[in-house]
Amino acid sequence: MFEARLLRGSILKKVLEAIKDLLTQATFDCDDSGIQLQAMDNSHVSLVSLQLRADGFDKYRCDRNISMGMNLNSVAKILKCAGDKDTVTMKAQDNADTVTFVFESPNQEKVSDYEMKLMNLDLEHLGIPETEYSCTIRMPSAEFARICRDLSQFGDSMVIACTKEGVKFSATGEIGSANIKLAQTASVDKEEEAVIIEMDEPVTLTFACQYLNYFTKATSLSPQVQLSMSADVPLVVEYRIQDIGHIRYYLAPKIED
Amino acid sequence: PLKQTKLAAYFTPT
């Protein structure tokens, strides 16, 4: 039997909001280390990699490895029925064809359960090579969401140029051109508000704004976001989920034809 | 013009 119980149920609500617009369906791979999900969007241009460690749950039991194929729109609808302060439990019998979500209100006076059919998905799994990135940028996640939203009004591509001075986000289109430069924060007194750049080599890459705006749906999961870049490899946009794991988005770059 | 690449060009299916 599989059972995962989380007092901070809002984390699962936010995780589904962060992936349901990019992916239509995905497999939750559960083993005794926790829950992993890896899936590409339909155009195979971006990939979501979610990890929720077993030790981040208030109760976690996984007698046998189980892979649960789910329609993410359905899961999002079910999780919308959970209160922000509810405890959320996901459970399934071994080789079951349904999964049950149980929501308990903080005062235990209201308990809801939703049972959903599982899907047989044989989605291809991609091997993501461990990479030493030339540039990593840690910045406030709300700042990154704002930049993606503002620049996507100017063009459907965004250029991210990272140098030792800082990072520049640019877009051009019919209206004109826009550039946003962020300098490395000098005195890091509040880590969460700092822009911290580690650069081995300068990197400039171009990405489609629409995917970046899908990624920023994860903003509520973490006050910070980390961008990792190297020449001619996919961008990594990572949101750490406190005490339990992370959600990582990979995006293939756009290149001169 | 810019061409959007695909992830399969960078990650190998396992």
Short mmCIF file of C-alpha atoms in Angstrom, two decimals:
data_model
loop_
_atom_site.label_atom_id
_atom_site.label_comp_id
_atom_site.label_asym_id
_atom_site.label_seq_id
_atom_site.Cartn_x
_atom_site.Cartn_y
_atom_site.Cartn_z
CA MET A 1 0.00 0.00 0.00
CA PHE A 2 1.08 3.58 -0.70
CA GLU A 3 0.18 6.43 1.67
CA ALA A 4 1.67 9.94 1.82
CA ARG A 5 0.32 12.46 4.31
CA LEU A 6 1.23 16.16 4.30
CA LEU A 7 0.07 18.64 6.95
CA ARG A 8 1.15 21.46 4.62
CA GLY A 9 -1.43 20.35 2.05
CA SER A 10 -1.11 23.68 0.25
CA ILE A 11 2.22 22.47 -1.16
CA LEU A 12 0.46 19.83 -3.27
CA LYS A 13 -2.13 22.37 -4.36
CA LYS A 14 0.62 24.74 -5.50
CA VAL A 15 2.59 21.95 -7.20
CA LEU A 16 -0.43 21.05 -9.35
CA GLU A 17 -1.02 24.71 -10.22
CA ALA A 18 2.64 24.85 -11.24
CA ILE A 19 2.50 21.98 -13.70
CA LYS A 20 -1.08 21.55 -14.93
CA ASP A 21 -0.85 24.21 -17.66
CA LEU A 22 2.36 22.76 -19.10
CA LEU A 23 1.57 19.04 -18.83
CA THR A 24 -1.73 17.28 -19.45
CA GLN A 25 -0.76 14.00 -17.89
CA ALA A 26 2.17 12.57 -15.96
CA THR A 27 3.25 9.57 -13.93
CA PHE A 28 3.91 9.87 -10.20
CA ASP A 29 6.72 7.39 -9.51
CA CYS A 30 6.69 6.47 -5.83
CA ASP A 31 9.25 4.45 -3.94
CA ASP A 32 10.54 4.47 -0.38
CA SER A 33 12.66 7.58 -1.08
CA GLY A 34 9.65 9.66 -2.08
CA ILE A 35 7.63 10.79 -5.10
CA GLN A 36 9.27 11.68 -8.45
CA LEU A 37 7.60 13.00 -11.56
CA GLN A 38 9.27 13.69 -14.88
CA ALA A 39 7.39 14.67 -18.01
CA MET A 40 7.81 16.75 -21.14
CA ASP A 41 5.20 19.13 -22.50
CA ASN A 42 3.46 18.00 -25.70
CA SER A 43 5.94 19.88 -27.93
CA HIS A 44 8.94 18.20 -26.22
CA VAL A 45 10.55 21.61 -25.79
CA SER A 46 10.31 21.72 -22.00
CA LEU A 47 10.43 19.19 -19.19
CA VAL A 48 9.22 19.20 -15.58
CA SER A 49 11.12 17.26 -12.92
CA LEU A 50 9.43 17.15 -9.52
CA GLN A 51 10.87 15.55 -6.41
CA LEU A 52 9.07 15.25 -3.06
CA ARG A 53 11.22 13.36 -0.54
CA ALA A 54 9.61 10.83 1.80
CA ASP A 55 11.14 12.55 4.86
CA GLY A 56 9.25 15.74 3.96
CA PHE A 57 5.91 14.08 4.56
CA ASP A 58 4.32 13.77 7.99
CA LYS A 59 3.60 10.14 7.24
CA TYR A 60 4.99 8.19 4.28
CA ARG A 61 4.50 4.52 3.53
CA CYS A 62 5.41 2.80 0.26
CA ASP A 63 5.42 -0.97 0.61
CA ARG A 64 6.12 -1.55 -3.09
CA ASN A 65 7.25 0.81 -5.84
CA ILE A 66 4.20 2.20 -7.58
CA SER A 67 3.80 4.32 -10.72
CA MET A 68 0.52 6.22 -10.95
CA GLY A 69 -0.44 7.73 -14.29
CA MET A 70 -2.69 10.71 -13.76
CA ASN A 71 -4.58 13.29 -15.75
CA LEU A 72 -3.22 16.48 -14.17
CA ASN A 73 -6.29 18.56 -14.91
CA SER A 74 -8.35 16.08 -12.91
CA VAL A 75 -5.85 16.10 -10.04
CA ALA A 76 -5.84 19.91 -10.09
CA LYS A 77 -9.66 19.94 -9.89
CA ILE A 78 -9.58 17.56 -6.92
CA LEU A 79 -6.87 19.54 -5.10
CA LYS A 80 -8.85 22.74 -5.65
CA CYS A 81 -11.38 21.14 -3.28
CA ALA A 82 -8.78 21.10 -0.51
CA GLY A 83 -8.56 24.05 1.86
CA ASP A 84 -5.23 25.88 2.09
CA LYS A 85 -4.86 24.68 5.68
CA ASP A 86 -6.06 21.13 5.08
CA THR A 87 -3.94 18.07 5.62
CA VAL A 88 -3.72 16.19 2.32
CA THR A 89 -3.18 12.43 2.09
CA MET A 90 -2.60 10.54 -1.16
CA LYS A 91 -3.11 6.79 -0.97
CA ALA A 92 -3.39 3.76 -3.23
CA GLN A 93 -3.46 -0.01 -2.79
CA ASP A 94 -0.63 -1.93 -4.47
CA ASN A 95 -1.27 -2.41 -8.23
CA ALA A 96 -4.49 -0.42 -7.80
CA ASP A 97 -6.21 1.34 -10.66
CA THR A 98 -7.41 4.24 -8.56
CA VAL A 99 -5.80 6.76 -6.19
CA THR A 100 -7.61 8.43 -3.28
CA PHE A 101 -7.01 11.95 -1.99
CA VAL A 102 -8.17 12.65 1.58
CA PHE A 103 -8.48 16.23 2.88
CA GLU A 104 -8.81 16.88 6.63
CA SER A 105 -9.70 20.33 7.95
CA PRO A 106 -7.41 21.68 10.70
CA ASN A 107 -10.01 20.96 13.41
CA GLN A 108 -10.69 17.49 11.98
CA GLU A 109 -14.40 18.34 11.76
CA LYS A 110 -14.48 17.99 7.97
CA VAL A 111 -12.94 15.03 6.14
CA SER A 112 -13.31 14.68 2.35
CA ASP A 113 -12.11 11.88 0.11
CA TYR A 114 -11.86 11.89 -3.68
CA GLU A 115 -11.13 8.74 -5.65
CA MET A 116 -9.73 9.05 -9.17
CA LYS A 117 -9.05 6.50 -11.88
CA LEU A 118 -5.40 6.04 -12.81
CA MET A 119 -4.16 5.96 -16.43
CA ASN A 120 -1.75 3.63 -18.15
CA LEU A 121 0.90 6.03 -19.43
CA ASP A 122 4.06 4.84 -21.06
CA LEU A 123 5.69 8.25 -21.32
CA GLU A 124 9.32 8.17 -22.41
CA HIS A 125 11.74 8.97 -19.64
CA LEU A 126 14.74 11.20 -20.44
CA GLY A 127 18.19 10.85 -18.96
CA ILE A 128 19.29 14.29 -17.78
CA PRO A 129 23.10 14.41 -17.60
CA GLU A 130 24.62 15.90 -14.44
CA THR A 131 25.96 19.26 -15.70
CA GLU A 132 28.42 21.78 -14.30
CA TYR A 133 26.72 25.02 -15.40
CA SER A 134 28.73 28.02 -16.57
CA CYS A 135 26.29 30.43 -14.90
CA THR A 136 23.87 30.10 -12.01
CA ILE A 137 21.64 32.99 -10.99
CA ARG A 138 19.71 32.97 -7.73
CA MET A 139 17.11 35.70 -7.48
CA PRO A 140 13.73 36.49 -5.94
CA SER A 141 11.14 34.32 -7.70
CA ALA A 142 8.63 37.19 -7.85
CA GLU A 143 11.26 39.32 -9.62
CA PHE A 144 11.81 36.63 -12.25
CA ALA A 145 8.05 36.21 -12.76
CA ARG A 146 7.73 39.97 -13.22
CA ILE A 147 10.55 40.07 -15.78
CA CYS A 148 9.04 37.19 -17.78
CA ARG A 149 5.62 38.80 -17.74
CA ASP A 150 6.87 42.26 -18.71
CA LEU A 151 9.27 41.18 -21.47
CA SER A 152 6.84 38.72 -23.07
CA GLN A 153 4.78 41.74 -24.11
CA PHE A 154 7.64 42.83 -26.39
CA GLY A 155 8.44 39.60 -28.14
CA ASP A 156 8.00 35.85 -28.09
CA SER A 157 11.69 35.27 -27.36
CA MET A 158 13.78 36.37 -24.43
CA VAL A 159 17.57 36.66 -24.50
CA ILE A 160 19.26 35.96 -21.15
CA ALA A 161 22.86 37.20 -21.08
CA CYS A 162 24.91 36.46 -17.98
CA THR A 163 28.25 38.16 -17.42
CA LYS A 164 30.31 38.87 -14.32
CA GLU A 165 28.63 42.30 -14.02
CA GLY A 166 25.18 40.80 -13.85
CA VAL A 167 22.38 39.33 -15.91
CA LYS A 168 20.46 41.04 -18.72
CA PHE A 169 17.03 39.95 -19.94
CA SER A 170 16.03 41.29 -23.39
CA ALA A 171 13.16 41.07 -25.84
CA THR A 172 12.39 42.80 -29.13
CA GLY A 173 9.26 42.89 -31.27
CA GLU A 174 6.88 45.21 -33.13
CA ILE A 175 6.50 47.59 -30.20
CA GLY A 176 10.26 47.98 -29.83
CA SER A 177 12.91 46.53 -27.60
CA ALA A 178 13.20 46.02 -23.85
CA ASN A 179 16.22 45.31 -21.64
CA ILE A 180 16.24 44.55 -17.92
CA LYS A 181 19.64 44.45 -16.23
CA LEU A 182 20.08 42.97 -12.77
CA ALA A 183 23.35 43.58 -10.98
CA GLN A 184 24.72 41.12 -8.45
CA THR A 185 23.57 42.21 -4.98
CA ALA A 186 26.52 43.70 -3.10
CA SER A 187 25.65 43.33 0.56
CA VAL A 188 23.56 40.21 0.98
CA ASP A 189 21.72 41.00 4.19
CA LYS A 190 18.46 39.26 3.23
CA GLU A 191 19.39 36.20 1.14
CA GLU A 192 15.84 35.87 -0.18
CA GLU A 193 15.94 39.29 -1.83
CA ALA A 194 19.44 39.04 -3.23
CA VAL A 195 20.58 38.45 -6.79
CA ILE A 196 23.51 36.06 -6.52
CA ILE A 197 25.44 35.17 -9.68
CA GLU A 198 28.11 32.49 -9.98
CA MET A 199 29.79 32.68 -13.34
CA ASP A 200 32.60 30.54 -14.76
CA GLU A 201 31.97 31.60 -18.35
CA PRO A 202 29.66 34.30 -19.72
CA VAL A 203 26.62 32.77 -21.42
CA THR A 204 23.98 34.24 -23.72
CA LEU A 205 20.97 32.11 -24.73
CA THR A 206 17.54 32.72 -26.23
CA PHE A 207 14.30 31.11 -25.00
CA ALA A 208 10.60 31.17 -25.81
CA CYS A 209 8.76 33.46 -23.39
CA GLN A 210 5.63 31.34 -23.29
CA TYR A 211 7.41 28.46 -21.57
CA LEU A 212 9.14 30.77 -19.10
CA ASN A 213 5.71 32.12 -18.17
CA TYR A 214 4.46 28.59 -17.61
CA PHE A 215 7.44 27.93 -15.31
CA THR A 216 6.71 31.00 -13.19
CA LYS A 217 3.41 29.39 -12.12
CA ALA A 218 5.66 27.77 -9.48
CA THR A 219 6.52 31.15 -7.93
CA SER A 220 4.29 30.63 -4.86
CA LEU A 221 6.31 27.52 -3.94
CA SER A 222 9.54 29.36 -3.18
CA PRO A 223 10.71 32.92 -2.48
CA GLN A 224 13.76 32.28 -4.66
CA VAL A 225 14.37 30.80 -8.09
CA GLN A 226 17.66 29.51 -9.49
CA LEU A 227 18.49 29.75 -13.20
CA SER A 228 21.32 27.56 -14.50
CA MET A 229 22.81 28.10 -17.93
CA SER A 230 25.58 26.75 -20.14
CA ALA A 231 26.18 27.33 -23.84
CA ASP A 232 23.90 25.27 -26.06
CA VAL A 233 22.19 23.25 -23.34
CA PRO A 234 18.68 23.61 -21.90
CA LEU A 235 18.04 26.26 -19.25
CA VAL A 236 17.18 24.95 -15.78
CA VAL A 237 14.68 26.94 -13.68
CA GLU A 238 14.55 25.50 -10.16
CA TYR A 239 12.18 26.26 -7.31
CA ARG A 240 13.14 24.64 -4.01
CA ILE A 241 10.17 23.45 -1.95
CA GLN A 242 11.13 23.96 1.68
CA ASP A 243 11.99 20.78 3.63
CA ILE A 244 10.62 18.40 1.04
CA GLY A 245 12.11 18.80 -2.43
CA HIS A 246 12.07 20.85 -5.60
CA ILE A 247 10.45 21.45 -8.94
CA ARG A 248 12.85 21.87 -11.89
CA TYR A 249 11.91 23.05 -15.36
CA TYR A 250 14.18 22.45 -18.36
CA LEU A 251 13.81 24.49 -21.54
CA ALA A 252 15.53 23.87 -24.87
CA PRO A 253 17.06 27.07 -26.32
CA LYS A 254 16.18 28.77 -29.61
CA ILE A 255 19.09 28.96 -32.06
CA GLU A 256 19.87 30.83 -35.29
CA ASP A 257 18.32 28.83 -38.11
CA PRO B 1 15.00 33.69 -37.86
CA LEU B 2 15.29 31.65 -34.67
CA LYS B 3 14.55 27.94 -34.53
CA GLN B 4 13.18 26.29 -31.38
CA THR B 5 15.25 23.18 -30.57
CA LYS B 6 13.81 20.08 -28.90
CA LEU B 7 14.96 18.42 -25.69
CA ALA B 8 15.74 15.16 -27.49
CA ALA B 9 18.72 17.01 -29.00
CA TYR B 10 20.22 17.30 -25.49
CA PHE B 11 18.74 14.52 -23.33
CA THR B 12 18.72 10.85 -24.27
CA PRO B 13 15.60 8.76 -23.68
CA THR B 14 16.38 6.04 -21.13
#
